[in-house]
Amino acid sequence: MTSERRRVVAVDAPIGIFDSGFGGLTVMRSVLDQLPHEATAYFGDTARAPYGPRPIAQTREYAIECLDRLVDHGVKALVIACNTASAAVLHDARERYDVPVVEVIRPAVRRAVLATRNDKVGVISTSGTHQSGAYLDAFTAAPHLDVRSQPCPRFVEFVESGVTSGPKLLDVAREYLEPLRRAGVDTVVLGCTHYPLLTGVISYVMGEGVTLVSSAEETAKDVYRVLADRDLLRPDDGPPPEHGFTTTGDAEEFRLLARRFLGPAVGDVFGNVGG
């Protein structure tokens, strides 16, 4: 795919964050925590979510449409905060845009390789990400590790319903995580950006000795590194940053869910934006 969007990158420009839906808001939360002086522009393709069951060519088409919108908006960096889209479009995006592109899979894998003590790592994700094999492919650079991938599809339902505790969730978590407990993993990658909201129940089921690696947190660290390396960090003494939200779906639904991830500070949401 040839490059189509070339421009001068402005230090004061926002960081563009793209997800097929809402889970990328955990990445945005981590970016805001680690880079509080940076402005952000979030684009959620909620009208066409989830991407997981879609053919990879369609996922690539939809993701490029959304990333093009962010680049046209004038962002200084792109964050692909969707595991499925990261696997489908990362190579194309890095060729297509002059701005740096960060994704969610490799940062988490690098941290897990460093974190494990017994060389046994578990990856929990949606069914689509599990079936893509994207995390297992990323771990091939560390062939000494025993990596187990476990789909946990209902976790997203719980998070988007506002349920992050309770007996029903606990029962589902025990069922999903039992294969990883039996395998003796000491590190678990949260391979879906919804899952950081479930660290309490996941840690309870897996036990205190198991390290949880958040793809959202590790991705935010990568964003910091990339901006610092390219002298694109926004000055600390500038005006307060602004944060924008755009969705291809219903604006009010997006606002309500966004507040579960980011709190009441979520302001105007531009909704029903066509793909």
GROMACS .gro file of C-alpha atoms in nm, residues 80-203:
model
  124
   80ILE     CA    1  -0.396   0.133   1.710
   81ALA     CA    2  -0.567   0.038   2.035
   82CYS     CA    3  -0.747  -0.264   1.890
   83ASN     CA    4  -0.579  -0.603   1.903
   84THR     CA    5  -0.756  -0.732   1.591
   85ALA     CA    6  -0.676  -0.418   1.390
   86SER     CA    7  -0.316  -0.419   1.514
   87ALA     CA    8  -0.268  -0.766   1.370
   88ALA     CA    9  -0.439  -0.674   1.042
   89VAL     CA   10  -0.310  -0.330   0.954
   90LEU     CA   11   0.012  -0.239   1.139
   91HIS     CA   12   0.248  -0.293   0.843
   92ASP     CA   13   0.022  -0.100   0.604
   93ALA     CA   14  -0.022   0.187   0.851
   94ARG     CA   15   0.352   0.232   0.905
   95GLU     CA   16   0.404   0.254   0.529
   96ARG     CA   17   0.105   0.481   0.470
   97TYR     CA   18   0.164   0.755   0.729
   98ASP     CA   19   0.456   0.980   0.820
   99VAL     CA   20   0.348   0.999   1.185
  100PRO     CA   21   0.469   0.725   1.420
  101VAL     CA   22   0.231   0.430   1.467
  102VAL     CA   23   0.210   0.237   1.794
  103GLU     CA   24   0.008  -0.082   1.847
  104VAL     CA   25  -0.093  -0.293   2.147
  105ILE     CA   26   0.050  -0.640   2.089
  106ARG     CA   27   0.429  -0.613   2.082
  107PRO     CA   28   0.464  -0.378   2.383
  108ALA     CA   29   0.277  -0.628   2.602
  109VAL     CA   30   0.476  -0.922   2.467
  110ARG     CA   31   0.807  -0.749   2.542
  111ARG     CA   32   0.699  -0.684   2.901
  112ALA     CA   33   0.579  -1.042   2.951
  113VAL     CA   34   0.913  -1.182   2.829
  114LEU     CA   35   1.091  -0.973   3.091
  115ALA     CA   36   0.836  -1.040   3.367
  116THR     CA   37   0.810  -1.420   3.363
  117ARG     CA   38   1.021  -1.611   3.614
  118ASN     CA   39   0.935  -1.967   3.514
  119ASP     CA   40   0.908  -1.909   3.135
  120LYS     CA   41   0.536  -1.994   3.135
  121VAL     CA   42   0.311  -1.718   3.001
  122GLY     CA   43  -0.063  -1.704   2.945
  123VAL     CA   44  -0.244  -1.473   2.703
  124ILE     CA   45  -0.614  -1.400   2.750
  125SER     CA   46  -0.804  -1.231   2.469
  126THR     CA   47  -1.120  -1.221   2.263
  127SER     CA   48  -1.198  -1.514   2.036
  128GLY     CA   49  -1.098  -1.312   1.729
  129THR     CA   50  -0.756  -1.223   1.866
  130HIS     CA   51  -0.706  -1.579   1.990
  131GLN     CA   52  -0.790  -1.723   1.647
  132SER     CA   53  -0.564  -1.475   1.468
  133GLY     CA   54  -0.259  -1.612   1.652
  134ALA     CA   55  -0.118  -1.259   1.666
  135TYR     CA   56   0.020  -1.292   2.019
  136LEU     CA   57   0.167  -1.637   1.959
  137ASP     CA   58   0.334  -1.501   1.646
  138ALA     CA   59   0.480  -1.212   1.845
  139PHE     CA   60   0.619  -1.453   2.106
  140THR     CA   61   0.816  -1.649   1.842
  141ALA     CA   62   1.107  -1.414   1.915
  142ALA     CA   63   1.127  -1.584   2.258
  143PRO     CA   64   1.112  -1.954   2.164
  144HIS     CA   65   1.218  -2.066   2.512
  145LEU     CA   66   0.881  -1.961   2.654
  146ASP     CA   67   0.581  -2.190   2.700
  147VAL     CA   68   0.294  -1.963   2.588
  148ARG     CA   69  -0.073  -2.059   2.630
  149SER     CA   70  -0.350  -1.860   2.461
  150GLN     CA   71  -0.695  -1.862   2.622
  151PRO     CA   72  -1.004  -1.690   2.474
  152CYS     CA   73  -1.227  -1.511   2.724
  153PRO     CA   74  -1.506  -1.373   2.504
  154ARG     CA   75  -1.763  -1.289   2.771
  155PHE     CA   76  -1.529  -1.056   2.957
  156VAL     CA   77  -1.609  -0.779   2.708
  157GLU     CA   78  -1.982  -0.822   2.771
  158PHE     CA   79  -1.931  -0.780   3.144
  159VAL     CA   80  -1.718  -0.466   3.108
  160GLU     CA   81  -1.952  -0.296   2.862
  161SER     CA   82  -2.245  -0.377   3.094
  162GLY     CA   83  -2.062  -0.209   3.381
  163VAL     CA   84  -2.004  -0.537   3.567
  164THR     CA   85  -1.652  -0.571   3.706
  165SER     CA   86  -1.724  -0.787   4.013
  166GLY     CA   87  -1.984  -1.025   4.150
  167PRO     CA   88  -2.048  -1.400   4.156
  168LYS     CA   89  -2.144  -1.442   3.788
  169LEU     CA   90  -1.825  -1.277   3.667
  170LEU     CA   91  -1.621  -1.475   3.919
  171ASP     CA   92  -1.767  -1.804   3.796
  172VAL     CA   93  -1.690  -1.716   3.433
  173ALA     CA   94  -1.337  -1.604   3.524
  174ARG     CA   95  -1.269  -1.931   3.706
  175GLU     CA   96  -1.386  -2.131   3.403
  176TYR     CA   97  -1.177  -1.930   3.156
  177LEU     CA   98  -0.861  -1.912   3.365
  178GLU     CA   99  -0.848  -2.270   3.496
  179PRO     CA  100  -0.640  -2.397   3.198
  180LEU     CA  101  -0.379  -2.130   3.270
  181ARG     CA  102  -0.377  -2.215   3.641
  182ARG     CA  103  -0.324  -2.583   3.557
  183ALA     CA  104  -0.042  -2.490   3.319
  184GLY     CA  105   0.135  -2.305   3.602
  185VAL     CA  106   0.181  -1.975   3.422
  186ASP     CA  107   0.334  -1.699   3.634
  187THR     CA  108   0.255  -1.416   3.392
  188VAL     CA  109  -0.071  -1.334   3.213
  189VAL     CA  110  -0.100  -1.086   2.926
  190LEU     CA  111  -0.431  -0.900   2.921
  191GLY     CA  112  -0.466  -0.925   2.544
  192CYS     CA  113  -0.781  -0.716   2.514
  193THR     CA  114  -0.804  -0.350   2.603
  194HIS     CA  115  -1.124  -0.411   2.802
  195TYR     CA  116  -0.949  -0.645   3.042
  196PRO     CA  117  -0.761  -0.392   3.259
  197LEU     CA  118  -1.098  -0.314   3.415
  198LEU     CA  119  -1.111  -0.675   3.535
  199THR     CA  120  -0.768  -0.696   3.699
  200GLY     CA  121  -0.930  -0.745   4.041
  201VAL     CA  122  -1.114  -1.064   3.954
  202ILE     CA  123  -0.838  -1.195   3.726
  203SER     CA  124  -0.574  -1.145   3.996
   0.00000   0.00000   0.00000
